[in-house]
Amino acid sequence: MIIQRVVLNSRPGKNGVPVAENFRLEQSTIADTVQAGQVRVKTLYLSVDPYMRCRMNEDTGSDYLQPWQLSEVADGGGIGVVEESKHHNLAKGDFVTSFTWPWQTEAILNGDLLQKLVPQLVNGRLSYFLGAAGITGLTALLGIREKGHVAVGANQTMVVSGAAGACGSLAGQIGRLEGCSRVVGIAGTDEKCSILVQEMGFDAAINYKKGDVARQLRELCPGGVDVYFDNVGGDISDTVISQMNQNSHIILCGQISQYNKDVPYPPPLPPDIEKIQKERNITRERFLVLNYMDKQEASVLQLCQWIQEGKLKVRETVVEGLANIGAAFQSMMNGGNIGKQIVSVLK
C-alpha cells in the first residue's frame, strides 16, 4: 500500500534554528496485510511540540527522548482511526492515540501501544486529546499539582512564561482552578496578551517585547511571585525569579529560549540568580510528566470535565496537510501560533 510520510531531511545543528526544509515529504509503502496483535490506522491529527527540537539533534540531551534519524520517518503525538484490526481490544472505527505516532498518512501499529479514545469526553473534538486533554494538559495539571504547591486560600500569585503557548495557556487557567488568587502571563505580542486576559481569564499579561518587564512585574505582582510556571528560561526567567518570594516554587516545564543552544538541561542559572534561588529557598526541580503516569487516567478525566463545563478554554492552531508539517514546526519554534499546534492529515 502506497502512503505519504515525512522524514527528517537534515539537522539544523545544535545551535541552529529549524526550518521547514529540515523535513521532507516522500512516498513509501506499508504491508498489505495486518499481523496478529496489529492494527492498520489512518492518521487524522499530528501534534507539533517544542520538545521535538531536541529530537532533531544526534544527541537529544535527554535519556528519555530518542533522536530522529536522517531519512527516517519522524514521530510524536498522533491520533487516528482503526481501519483494520487483528487486536483483541480494538475494532474498525475505533479512535486511538499514541505518543510515538509516525508522521505518515497510514500505518500498521502494535495495538498494545495504542490508547482508545472516547470522543464524547471532549465534545467530539478529537484533536483535544493531543492538547488540553492529552500530554500537554497533563503537563500543566500535574506540573502545578506536583511542583507548584498551590493551596486554596493561600493568596498565591502565579506567573506563566510562554503563556500563549499550548502548555502555558492551560497552565494559567489551571493555576486559577487549583487555587491561585492572581495569574499573570508573559507573551510576545499584544494580541496574545489580549487573548490571555479576555478569553482565558488571566488577571494580566505582559508583552515582553515592549517596555520594562521587571517594572511591569513589580506593578502587576505587588506581593511578589509564589509560583512560576517556566516555559522559556533565559532572561525572562531570570527576571521572574528575581521577584519570587521566600519558599516559592518554579515549575520547570520547558526552556524554549535555550533549545537552539548547546547547553545542558535544565540550563544553569546565572550566578546572581542562582544566589537568589538558594537564599530564598526557591524550589527548581526538573519535571517530567511521564514519571506520573499512574495519575494519568484521573487527571485526563479532570481535564475533560473542565472542558465540558467551559472552565478550561482551548486554543488550537490547525495546519492542513501532512506536506505542511515542516512549516508548522518552523512557525511553532518562532512563537508564531497561539495555543496548541496541530496538523490535520484529513483529506
mmCIF file of C-alpha atoms in Angstrom:
data_model
loop_
_atom_site.group_PDB
_atom_site.id
_atom_site.type_symbol
_atom_site.label_atom_id
_atom_site.label_comp_id
_atom_site.label_asym_id
_atom_site.label_seq_id
_atom_site.Cartn_x
_atom_site.Cartn_y
_atom_site.Cartn_z
ATOM 1 C CA MET A 1 0.000 0.000 0.000
ATOM 2 C CA ILE A 2 1.383 3.396 -1.018
ATOM 3 C CA ILE A 3 1.443 6.114 1.649
ATOM 4 C CA GLN A 4 2.976 9.532 2.223
ATOM 5 C CA ARG A 5 5.354 10.169 5.091
ATOM 6 C CA VAL A 6 7.559 12.942 6.466
ATOM 7 C CA VAL A 7 11.195 12.173 7.226
ATOM 8 C CA LEU A 8 13.996 14.175 8.806
ATOM 9 C CA ASN A 9 15.810 15.655 5.811
ATOM 10 C CA SER A 10 18.625 17.458 7.648
ATOM 11 C CA ARG A 11 19.660 18.544 11.113
ATOM 12 C CA PRO A 12 19.754 22.267 11.963
ATOM 13 C CA GLY A 13 22.754 21.719 14.229
ATOM 14 C CA LYS A 14 22.726 22.117 17.994
ATOM 15 C CA ASN A 15 22.750 25.899 17.774
ATOM 16 C CA GLY A 16 20.756 26.293 14.554
ATOM 17 C CA VAL A 17 17.190 27.448 14.075
ATOM 18 C CA PRO A 18 14.924 24.785 12.491
ATOM 19 C CA VAL A 19 13.393 25.493 9.086
ATOM 20 C CA ALA A 20 10.716 23.717 7.081
ATOM 21 C CA GLU A 21 13.371 22.257 4.781
ATOM 22 C CA ASN A 22 14.720 20.141 7.650
ATOM 23 C CA PHE A 23 11.791 17.846 6.819
ATOM 24 C CA ARG A 24 10.938 16.059 3.568
ATOM 25 C CA LEU A 25 7.681 14.611 2.260
ATOM 26 C CA GLU A 26 8.043 11.369 0.343
ATOM 27 C CA GLN A 27 6.139 8.333 -0.825
ATOM 28 C CA SER A 28 6.612 4.989 0.859
ATOM 29 C CA THR A 29 4.776 1.713 1.310
ATOM 30 C CA ILE A 30 3.332 -0.332 4.152
ATOM 31 C CA ALA A 31 2.398 -4.010 4.164
ATOM 32 C CA ASP A 32 -0.914 -5.044 2.640
ATOM 33 C CA THR A 33 -1.626 -7.459 5.493
ATOM 34 C CA VAL A 34 -2.015 -6.946 9.227
ATOM 35 C CA GLN A 35 -0.435 -9.453 11.602
ATOM 36 C CA ALA A 36 -1.867 -10.761 14.879
ATOM 37 C CA GLY A 37 -1.922 -8.001 17.527
ATOM 38 C CA GLN A 38 -1.607 -5.230 14.940
ATOM 39 C CA VAL A 39 -3.977 -2.631 13.534
ATOM 40 C CA ARG A 40 -3.930 -0.567 10.361
ATOM 41 C CA VAL A 41 -4.756 3.047 11.119
ATOM 42 C CA LYS A 42 -5.478 6.161 9.108
ATOM 43 C CA THR A 43 -3.827 9.252 10.583
ATOM 44 C CA LEU A 44 -6.156 12.112 11.465
ATOM 45 C CA TYR A 45 -4.115 14.550 13.577
ATOM 46 C CA LEU A 46 -0.467 15.026 14.495
ATOM 47 C CA SER A 47 0.954 17.151 17.302
ATOM 48 C CA VAL A 48 3.846 19.579 16.827
ATOM 49 C CA ASP A 49 5.634 20.418 20.081
ATOM 50 C CA PRO A 50 8.681 22.427 21.237
ATOM 51 C CA TYR A 51 10.385 19.388 22.837
ATOM 52 C CA MET A 52 10.785 17.944 19.343
ATOM 53 C CA ARG A 53 13.603 20.433 18.704
ATOM 54 C CA CYS A 54 15.800 18.234 20.904
ATOM 55 C CA ARG A 55 14.990 15.202 18.740
ATOM 56 C CA MET A 56 16.494 16.933 15.712
ATOM 57 C CA ASN A 57 19.939 16.592 17.305
ATOM 58 C CA GLU A 58 22.002 13.396 17.173
ATOM 59 C CA ASP A 59 22.219 13.717 20.961
ATOM 60 C CA THR A 60 18.898 14.839 22.433
ATOM 61 C CA GLY A 61 20.485 15.656 25.787
ATOM 62 C CA SER A 62 17.857 13.503 27.454
ATOM 63 C CA ASP A 63 17.712 9.874 28.496
ATOM 64 C CA TYR A 64 14.018 9.564 27.644
ATOM 65 C CA LEU A 65 13.970 11.187 24.174
ATOM 66 C CA GLN A 66 15.325 9.303 21.168
ATOM 67 C CA PRO A 67 16.722 11.326 18.253
ATOM 68 C CA TRP A 68 15.012 11.311 14.890
ATOM 69 C CA GLN A 69 17.220 9.627 12.301
ATOM 70 C CA LEU A 70 18.048 11.196 8.944
ATOM 71 C CA SER A 71 15.822 9.950 6.105
ATOM 72 C CA GLU A 72 13.673 8.049 8.614
ATOM 73 C CA VAL A 73 10.060 8.869 9.432
ATOM 74 C CA ALA A 74 9.561 11.349 12.282
ATOM 75 C CA ASP A 75 7.060 10.622 15.051
ATOM 76 C CA GLY A 76 5.244 12.190 18.001
ATOM 77 C CA GLY A 77 1.770 12.505 19.442
ATOM 78 C CA GLY A 78 -0.891 11.413 16.979
ATOM 79 C CA ILE A 79 -4.498 10.364 16.589
ATOM 80 C CA GLY A 80 -6.036 8.060 14.017
ATOM 81 C CA VAL A 81 -8.925 5.756 13.243
ATOM 82 C CA VAL A 82 -8.628 1.968 13.014
ATOM 83 C CA GLU A 83 -9.322 0.709 9.502
ATOM 84 C CA GLU A 84 -8.396 -2.944 10.048
ATOM 85 C CA SER A 85 -7.714 -4.791 13.283
ATOM 86 C CA LYS A 86 -6.250 -8.077 14.466
ATOM 87 C CA HIS A 87 -6.057 -6.858 18.057
ATOM 88 C CA HIS A 88 -8.456 -8.264 20.627
ATOM 89 C CA ASN A 89 -9.336 -4.892 22.155
ATOM 90 C CA LEU A 90 -9.557 -2.695 19.057
ATOM 91 C CA ALA A 91 -12.129 -2.726 16.264
ATOM 92 C CA LYS A 92 -12.580 -0.983 12.942
ATOM 93 C CA GLY A 93 -13.801 2.568 13.555
ATOM 94 C CA ASP A 94 -12.142 2.979 16.972
ATOM 95 C CA PHE A 95 -10.262 6.233 17.531
ATOM 96 C CA VAL A 96 -6.793 5.683 19.003
ATOM 97 C CA THR A 97 -3.759 7.687 20.041
ATOM 98 C CA SER A 98 -0.062 7.182 20.740
ATOM 99 C CA PHE A 99 2.866 9.324 21.870
ATOM 100 C CA THR A 100 5.037 7.740 19.129
ATOM 101 C CA TRP A 101 2.736 8.063 16.122
ATOM 102 C CA PRO A 102 4.626 8.068 12.781
ATOM 103 C CA TRP A 103 4.256 11.150 10.589
ATOM 104 C CA GLN A 104 2.564 9.324 7.736
ATOM 105 C CA THR A 105 -0.902 9.053 6.223
ATOM 106 C CA GLU A 106 -1.450 5.408 7.212
ATOM 107 C CA ALA A 107 0.454 2.969 9.384
ATOM 108 C CA ILE A 108 0.433 -0.534 10.802
ATOM 109 C CA LEU A 109 0.928 -0.323 14.562
ATOM 110 C CA ASN A 110 1.126 -2.609 17.586
ATOM 111 C CA GLY A 111 -2.327 -2.418 19.171
ATOM 112 C CA ASP A 112 -0.881 -2.852 22.666
ATOM 113 C CA LEU A 113 0.818 0.528 22.335
ATOM 114 C CA LEU A 114 -2.355 2.412 21.443
ATOM 115 C CA GLN A 115 -4.874 4.048 23.737
ATOM 116 C CA LYS A 116 -8.540 4.014 22.773
ATOM 117 C CA LEU A 117 -10.246 7.408 22.847
ATOM 118 C CA VAL A 118 -13.786 8.402 23.803
ATOM 119 C CA PRO A 119 -14.713 11.446 21.661
ATOM 120 C CA GLN A 120 -17.670 12.340 23.900
ATOM 121 C CA LEU A 121 -15.254 13.278 26.702
ATOM 122 C CA VAL A 122 -14.093 16.282 24.662
ATOM 123 C CA ASN A 123 -17.404 17.110 22.998
ATOM 124 C CA GLY A 124 -16.255 15.367 19.832
ATOM 125 C CA ARG A 125 -13.095 17.500 19.399
ATOM 126 C CA LEU A 126 -10.652 14.628 18.900
ATOM 127 C CA SER A 127 -7.640 16.896 18.480
ATOM 128 C CA TYR A 128 -8.064 17.995 22.100
ATOM 129 C CA PHE A 129 -6.593 14.617 23.099
ATOM 130 C CA LEU A 130 -3.272 15.916 21.728
ATOM 131 C CA GLY A 131 -3.533 19.126 23.734
ATOM 132 C CA ALA A 132 -5.800 20.129 26.581
ATOM 133 C CA ALA A 133 -6.915 16.544 27.291
ATOM 134 C CA GLY A 134 -3.594 14.967 26.357
ATOM 135 C CA ILE A 135 0.063 15.164 27.289
ATOM 136 C CA THR A 136 0.014 18.985 27.142
ATOM 137 C CA GLY A 137 -2.852 19.319 29.605
ATOM 138 C CA LEU A 138 -1.351 16.609 31.793
ATOM 139 C CA THR A 139 1.943 18.503 31.888
ATOM 140 C CA ALA A 140 0.199 21.674 33.019
ATOM 141 C CA LEU A 141 -2.045 20.000 35.591
ATOM 142 C CA LEU A 142 0.475 17.578 37.086
ATOM 143 C CA GLY A 143 3.230 20.186 36.999
ATOM 144 C CA ILE A 144 1.106 22.511 39.105
ATOM 145 C CA ARG A 145 -0.056 19.766 41.462
ATOM 146 C CA GLU A 146 3.305 18.062 41.909
ATOM 147 C CA LYS A 147 5.727 21.011 41.813
ATOM 148 C CA GLY A 148 3.676 24.165 42.302
ATOM 149 C CA HIS A 149 2.382 23.561 45.838
ATOM 150 C CA VAL A 150 -0.741 25.587 45.107
ATOM 151 C CA ALA A 151 -3.200 25.770 48.005
ATOM 152 C CA VAL A 152 -6.737 27.154 48.004
ATOM 153 C CA GLY A 153 -6.974 30.264 50.172
ATOM 154 C CA ALA A 154 -3.218 30.847 50.320
ATOM 155 C CA ASN A 155 -3.467 34.047 48.244
ATOM 156 C CA GLN A 156 -0.743 32.905 45.841
ATOM 157 C CA THR A 157 0.369 34.726 42.706
ATOM 158 C CA MET A 158 1.371 32.653 39.677
ATOM 159 C CA VAL A 159 3.385 33.890 36.706
ATOM 160 C CA VAL A 160 3.465 31.897 33.460
ATOM 161 C CA SER A 161 6.064 32.483 30.745
ATOM 162 C CA GLY A 162 5.327 31.345 27.216
ATOM 163 C CA ALA A 163 1.779 31.905 28.381
ATOM 164 C CA ALA A 164 0.158 31.906 24.949
ATOM 165 C CA GLY A 165 1.655 28.556 24.002
ATOM 166 C CA ALA A 166 0.000 25.155 24.216
ATOM 167 C CA CYS A 167 1.043 24.418 27.794
ATOM 168 C CA GLY A 168 1.224 27.958 29.155
ATOM 169 C CA SER A 169 -2.291 28.910 28.102
ATOM 170 C CA LEU A 170 -3.626 25.905 30.012
ATOM 171 C CA ALA A 171 -1.299 26.298 32.996
ATOM 172 C CA GLY A 172 -2.550 29.782 33.849
ATOM 173 C CA GLN A 173 -6.161 28.642 33.777
ATOM 174 C CA ILE A 174 -5.405 25.506 35.801
ATOM 175 C CA GLY A 175 -3.453 27.548 38.339
ATOM 176 C CA ARG A 176 -6.591 29.592 38.898
ATOM 177 C CA LEU A 177 -8.804 26.471 39.114
ATOM 178 C CA GLU A 178 -6.398 24.923 41.613
ATOM 179 C CA GLY A 179 -6.493 27.962 43.908
ATOM 180 C CA CYS A 180 -4.160 30.774 42.803
ATOM 181 C CA SER A 181 -5.697 34.169 43.528
ATOM 182 C CA ARG A 182 -3.744 36.015 40.814
ATOM 183 C CA VAL A 183 -2.352 34.806 37.479
ATOM 184 C CA VAL A 184 -0.083 36.868 35.216
ATOM 185 C CA GLY A 185 1.118 35.715 31.815
ATOM 186 C CA ILE A 186 4.129 36.701 29.718
ATOM 187 C CA ALA A 187 3.816 36.500 25.936
ATOM 188 C CA GLY A 188 5.288 38.036 22.804
ATOM 189 C CA THR A 189 2.530 40.096 21.162
ATOM 190 C CA ASP A 190 -0.279 42.414 22.196
ATOM 191 C CA GLU A 191 -2.759 40.055 20.515
ATOM 192 C CA LYS A 192 -1.603 37.117 22.616
ATOM 193 C CA CYS A 193 -1.741 39.194 25.801
ATOM 194 C CA SER A 194 -5.264 40.306 24.976
ATOM 195 C CA ILE A 195 -6.443 36.720 24.417
ATOM 196 C CA LEU A 196 -4.914 35.602 27.703
ATOM 197 C CA VAL A 197 -6.823 38.232 29.653
ATOM 198 C CA GLN A 198 -10.104 38.468 27.752
ATOM 199 C CA GLU A 199 -10.564 34.823 26.794
ATOM 200 C CA MET A 200 -8.575 32.727 29.231
ATOM 201 C CA GLY A 201 -9.095 34.597 32.470
ATOM 202 C CA PHE A 202 -5.561 35.747 33.264
ATOM 203 C CA ASP A 203 -5.569 38.822 35.501
ATOM 204 C CA ALA A 204 -2.934 40.497 33.362
ATOM 205 C CA ALA A 205 -0.366 39.782 30.675
ATOM 206 C CA ILE A 206 2.974 41.334 29.770
ATOM 207 C CA ASN A 207 4.296 41.708 26.244
ATOM 208 C CA TYR A 208 7.976 41.031 26.894
ATOM 209 C CA LYS A 209 8.927 42.713 23.627
ATOM 210 C CA LYS A 210 7.580 46.031 24.888
ATOM 211 C CA GLY A 211 8.652 48.052 27.893
ATOM 212 C CA ASP A 212 10.434 47.050 31.072
ATOM 213 C CA VAL A 213 9.384 43.527 32.078
ATOM 214 C CA ALA A 214 10.837 43.814 35.582
ATOM 215 C CA ARG A 215 8.943 47.040 36.255
ATOM 216 C CA GLN A 216 5.679 45.637 34.887
ATOM 217 C CA LEU A 217 6.062 42.526 37.020
ATOM 218 C CA ARG A 218 6.522 44.631 40.145
ATOM 219 C CA GLU A 219 3.371 46.581 39.317
ATOM 220 C CA LEU A 220 1.264 43.517 38.460
ATOM 221 C CA CYS A 221 2.596 41.289 41.269
ATOM 222 C CA PRO A 222 2.952 43.722 44.177
ATOM 223 C CA GLY A 223 3.126 40.875 46.695
ATOM 224 C CA GLY A 224 5.833 39.063 44.753
ATOM 225 C CA VAL A 225 5.621 35.765 42.878
ATOM 226 C CA ASP A 226 4.778 32.495 44.656
ATOM 227 C CA VAL A 227 4.574 30.079 41.732
ATOM 228 C CA TYR A 228 6.385 30.390 38.411
ATOM 229 C CA PHE A 229 5.409 28.105 35.516
ATOM 230 C CA ASP A 230 8.565 28.327 33.431
ATOM 231 C CA ASN A 231 8.269 27.503 29.726
ATOM 232 C CA VAL A 232 11.077 29.631 28.339
ATOM 233 C CA GLY A 233 14.145 30.020 30.550
ATOM 234 C CA GLY A 234 16.726 32.690 29.723
ATOM 235 C CA ASP A 235 16.431 36.379 30.557
ATOM 236 C CA ILE A 236 12.669 36.285 31.115
ATOM 237 C CA SER A 237 13.005 33.588 33.761
ATOM 238 C CA ASP A 238 15.883 35.397 35.437
ATOM 239 C CA THR A 239 13.667 38.477 35.735
ATOM 240 C CA VAL A 240 10.791 36.496 37.256
ATOM 241 C CA ILE A 241 12.997 34.579 39.685
ATOM 242 C CA SER A 242 14.464 37.827 40.991
ATOM 243 C CA GLN A 243 10.947 38.786 42.160
ATOM 244 C CA MET A 244 9.968 35.459 43.706
ATOM 245 C CA ASN A 245 9.097 35.169 47.382
ATOM 246 C CA GLN A 246 10.702 33.146 50.146
ATOM 247 C CA ASN A 247 9.849 29.420 49.877
ATOM 248 C CA SER A 248 8.277 29.866 46.439
ATOM 249 C CA HIS A 249 8.262 27.316 43.619
ATOM 250 C CA ILE A 250 9.383 27.104 39.989
ATOM 251 C CA ILE A 251 7.611 24.532 37.799
ATOM 252 C CA LEU A 252 10.348 23.736 35.304
ATOM 253 C CA CYS A 253 8.277 22.785 32.274
ATOM 254 C CA GLY A 254 10.372 23.916 29.313
ATOM 255 C CA GLN A 255 13.239 26.161 28.279
ATOM 256 C CA ILE A 256 12.313 27.059 24.713
ATOM 257 C CA SER A 257 14.663 30.046 24.581
ATOM 258 C CA GLN A 258 17.531 27.598 25.095
ATOM 259 C CA TYR A 259 16.514 24.820 22.676
ATOM 260 C CA ASN A 260 18.636 26.164 19.810
ATOM 261 C CA LYS A 261 21.709 26.443 22.051
ATOM 262 C CA ASP A 262 24.190 23.772 23.058
ATOM 263 C CA VAL A 263 23.568 23.896 26.806
ATOM 264 C CA PRO A 264 22.650 21.201 29.363
ATOM 265 C CA TYR A 265 19.058 20.720 30.501
ATOM 266 C CA PRO A 266 17.940 22.282 32.680
ATOM 267 C CA PRO A 267 20.268 25.172 31.822
ATOM 268 C CA PRO A 268 22.214 26.534 34.796
ATOM 269 C CA LEU A 269 21.121 29.878 36.211
ATOM 270 C CA PRO A 270 23.433 32.915 36.168
ATOM 271 C CA PRO A 271 25.373 33.177 39.463
ATOM 272 C CA ASP A 272 23.392 36.149 40.783
ATOM 273 C CA ILE A 273 20.041 34.444 40.053
ATOM 274 C CA GLU A 274 21.229 31.146 41.498
ATOM 275 C CA LYS A 275 22.187 33.036 44.659
ATOM 276 C CA ILE A 276 18.646 34.448 44.918
ATOM 277 C CA GLN A 277 17.187 30.991 44.394
ATOM 278 C CA LYS A 278 19.238 29.495 47.203
ATOM 279 C CA GLU A 279 18.832 32.384 49.640
ATOM 280 C CA ARG A 280 15.040 32.393 49.212
ATOM 281 C CA ASN A 281 14.751 28.592 49.213
ATOM 282 C CA ILE A 282 13.042 28.580 45.813
ATOM 283 C CA THR A 283 12.480 25.065 44.502
ATOM 284 C CA ARG A 284 13.536 24.437 40.883
ATOM 285 C CA GLU A 285 13.346 20.744 40.095
ATOM 286 C CA ARG A 286 13.189 19.036 36.744
ATOM 287 C CA PHE A 287 9.629 17.986 35.974
ATOM 288 C CA LEU A 288 8.839 15.062 33.677
ATOM 289 C CA VAL A 289 5.157 14.227 33.244
ATOM 290 C CA LEU A 290 5.995 10.659 32.205
ATOM 291 C CA ASN A 291 7.023 9.997 35.819
ATOM 292 C CA TYR A 292 3.416 10.477 36.929
ATOM 293 C CA MET A 293 1.564 8.182 34.536
ATOM 294 C CA ASP A 294 -0.110 6.435 37.480
ATOM 295 C CA LYS A 295 -2.157 9.642 37.778
ATOM 296 C CA GLN A 296 -2.883 9.923 34.058
ATOM 297 C CA GLU A 297 -6.406 8.500 33.939
ATOM 298 C CA ALA A 298 -7.816 10.572 36.801
ATOM 299 C CA SER A 299 -6.054 13.696 35.546
ATOM 300 C CA VAL A 300 -7.386 13.323 31.987
ATOM 301 C CA LEU A 301 -10.907 12.911 33.356
ATOM 302 C CA GLN A 302 -10.447 16.109 35.375
ATOM 303 C CA LEU A 303 -9.263 17.989 32.291
ATOM 304 C CA CYS A 304 -12.192 16.681 30.241
ATOM 305 C CA GLN A 305 -14.637 17.717 32.959
ATOM 306 C CA TRP A 306 -13.264 21.268 32.958
ATOM 307 C CA ILE A 307 -13.512 21.367 29.162
ATOM 308 C CA GLN A 308 -17.123 20.161 29.211
ATOM 309 C CA GLU A 309 -18.015 22.703 31.887
ATOM 310 C CA GLY A 310 -16.392 25.527 29.932
ATOM 311 C CA LYS A 311 -13.896 26.187 32.727
ATOM 312 C CA LEU A 312 -10.889 25.396 30.523
ATOM 313 C CA LYS A 313 -10.696 27.414 27.306
ATOM 314 C CA VAL A 314 -8.817 25.696 24.500
ATOM 315 C CA ARG A 315 -6.974 27.351 21.626
ATOM 316 C CA GLU A 316 -5.588 25.423 18.659
ATOM 317 C CA THR A 317 -3.677 26.445 15.564
ATOM 318 C CA VAL A 318 -4.578 23.834 12.949
ATOM 319 C CA VAL A 319 -2.473 23.442 9.807
ATOM 320 C CA GLU A 320 -3.999 21.416 6.983
ATOM 321 C CA GLY A 321 -1.995 18.751 5.194
ATOM 322 C CA LEU A 322 0.923 16.486 6.035
ATOM 323 C CA ALA A 323 3.054 18.366 3.483
ATOM 324 C CA ASN A 324 2.895 21.465 5.701
ATOM 325 C CA ILE A 325 4.128 19.896 8.933
ATOM 326 C CA GLY A 326 7.668 21.255 8.448
ATOM 327 C CA ALA A 327 6.340 24.790 8.035
ATOM 328 C CA ALA A 328 4.142 24.262 11.108
ATOM 329 C CA PHE A 329 7.202 23.185 13.088
ATOM 330 C CA GLN A 330 9.155 26.256 11.996
ATOM 331 C CA SER A 331 6.252 28.559 12.901
ATOM 332 C CA MET A 332 5.872 26.943 16.311
ATOM 333 C CA MET A 333 9.577 27.321 17.093
ATOM 334 C CA ASN A 334 9.333 31.003 16.122
ATOM 335 C CA GLY A 335 6.444 31.535 18.528
ATOM 336 C CA GLY A 336 4.003 32.314 15.758
ATOM 337 C CA ASN A 337 0.988 30.356 16.992
ATOM 338 C CA ILE A 338 -1.449 30.687 19.865
ATOM 339 C CA GLY A 339 -2.294 27.537 21.776
ATOM 340 C CA LYS A 340 -1.663 24.019 20.554
ATOM 341 C CA GLN A 341 -0.089 23.424 17.127
ATOM 342 C CA ILE A 342 -1.950 20.623 15.304
ATOM 343 C CA VAL A 343 -1.531 19.256 11.797
ATOM 344 C CA SER A 344 -4.666 17.794 10.271
ATOM 345 C CA VAL A 345 -3.894 14.931 7.906
ATOM 346 C CA LEU A 346 -7.533 14.589 6.839
ATOM 347 C CA LYS A 347 -8.096 14.719 3.086
#
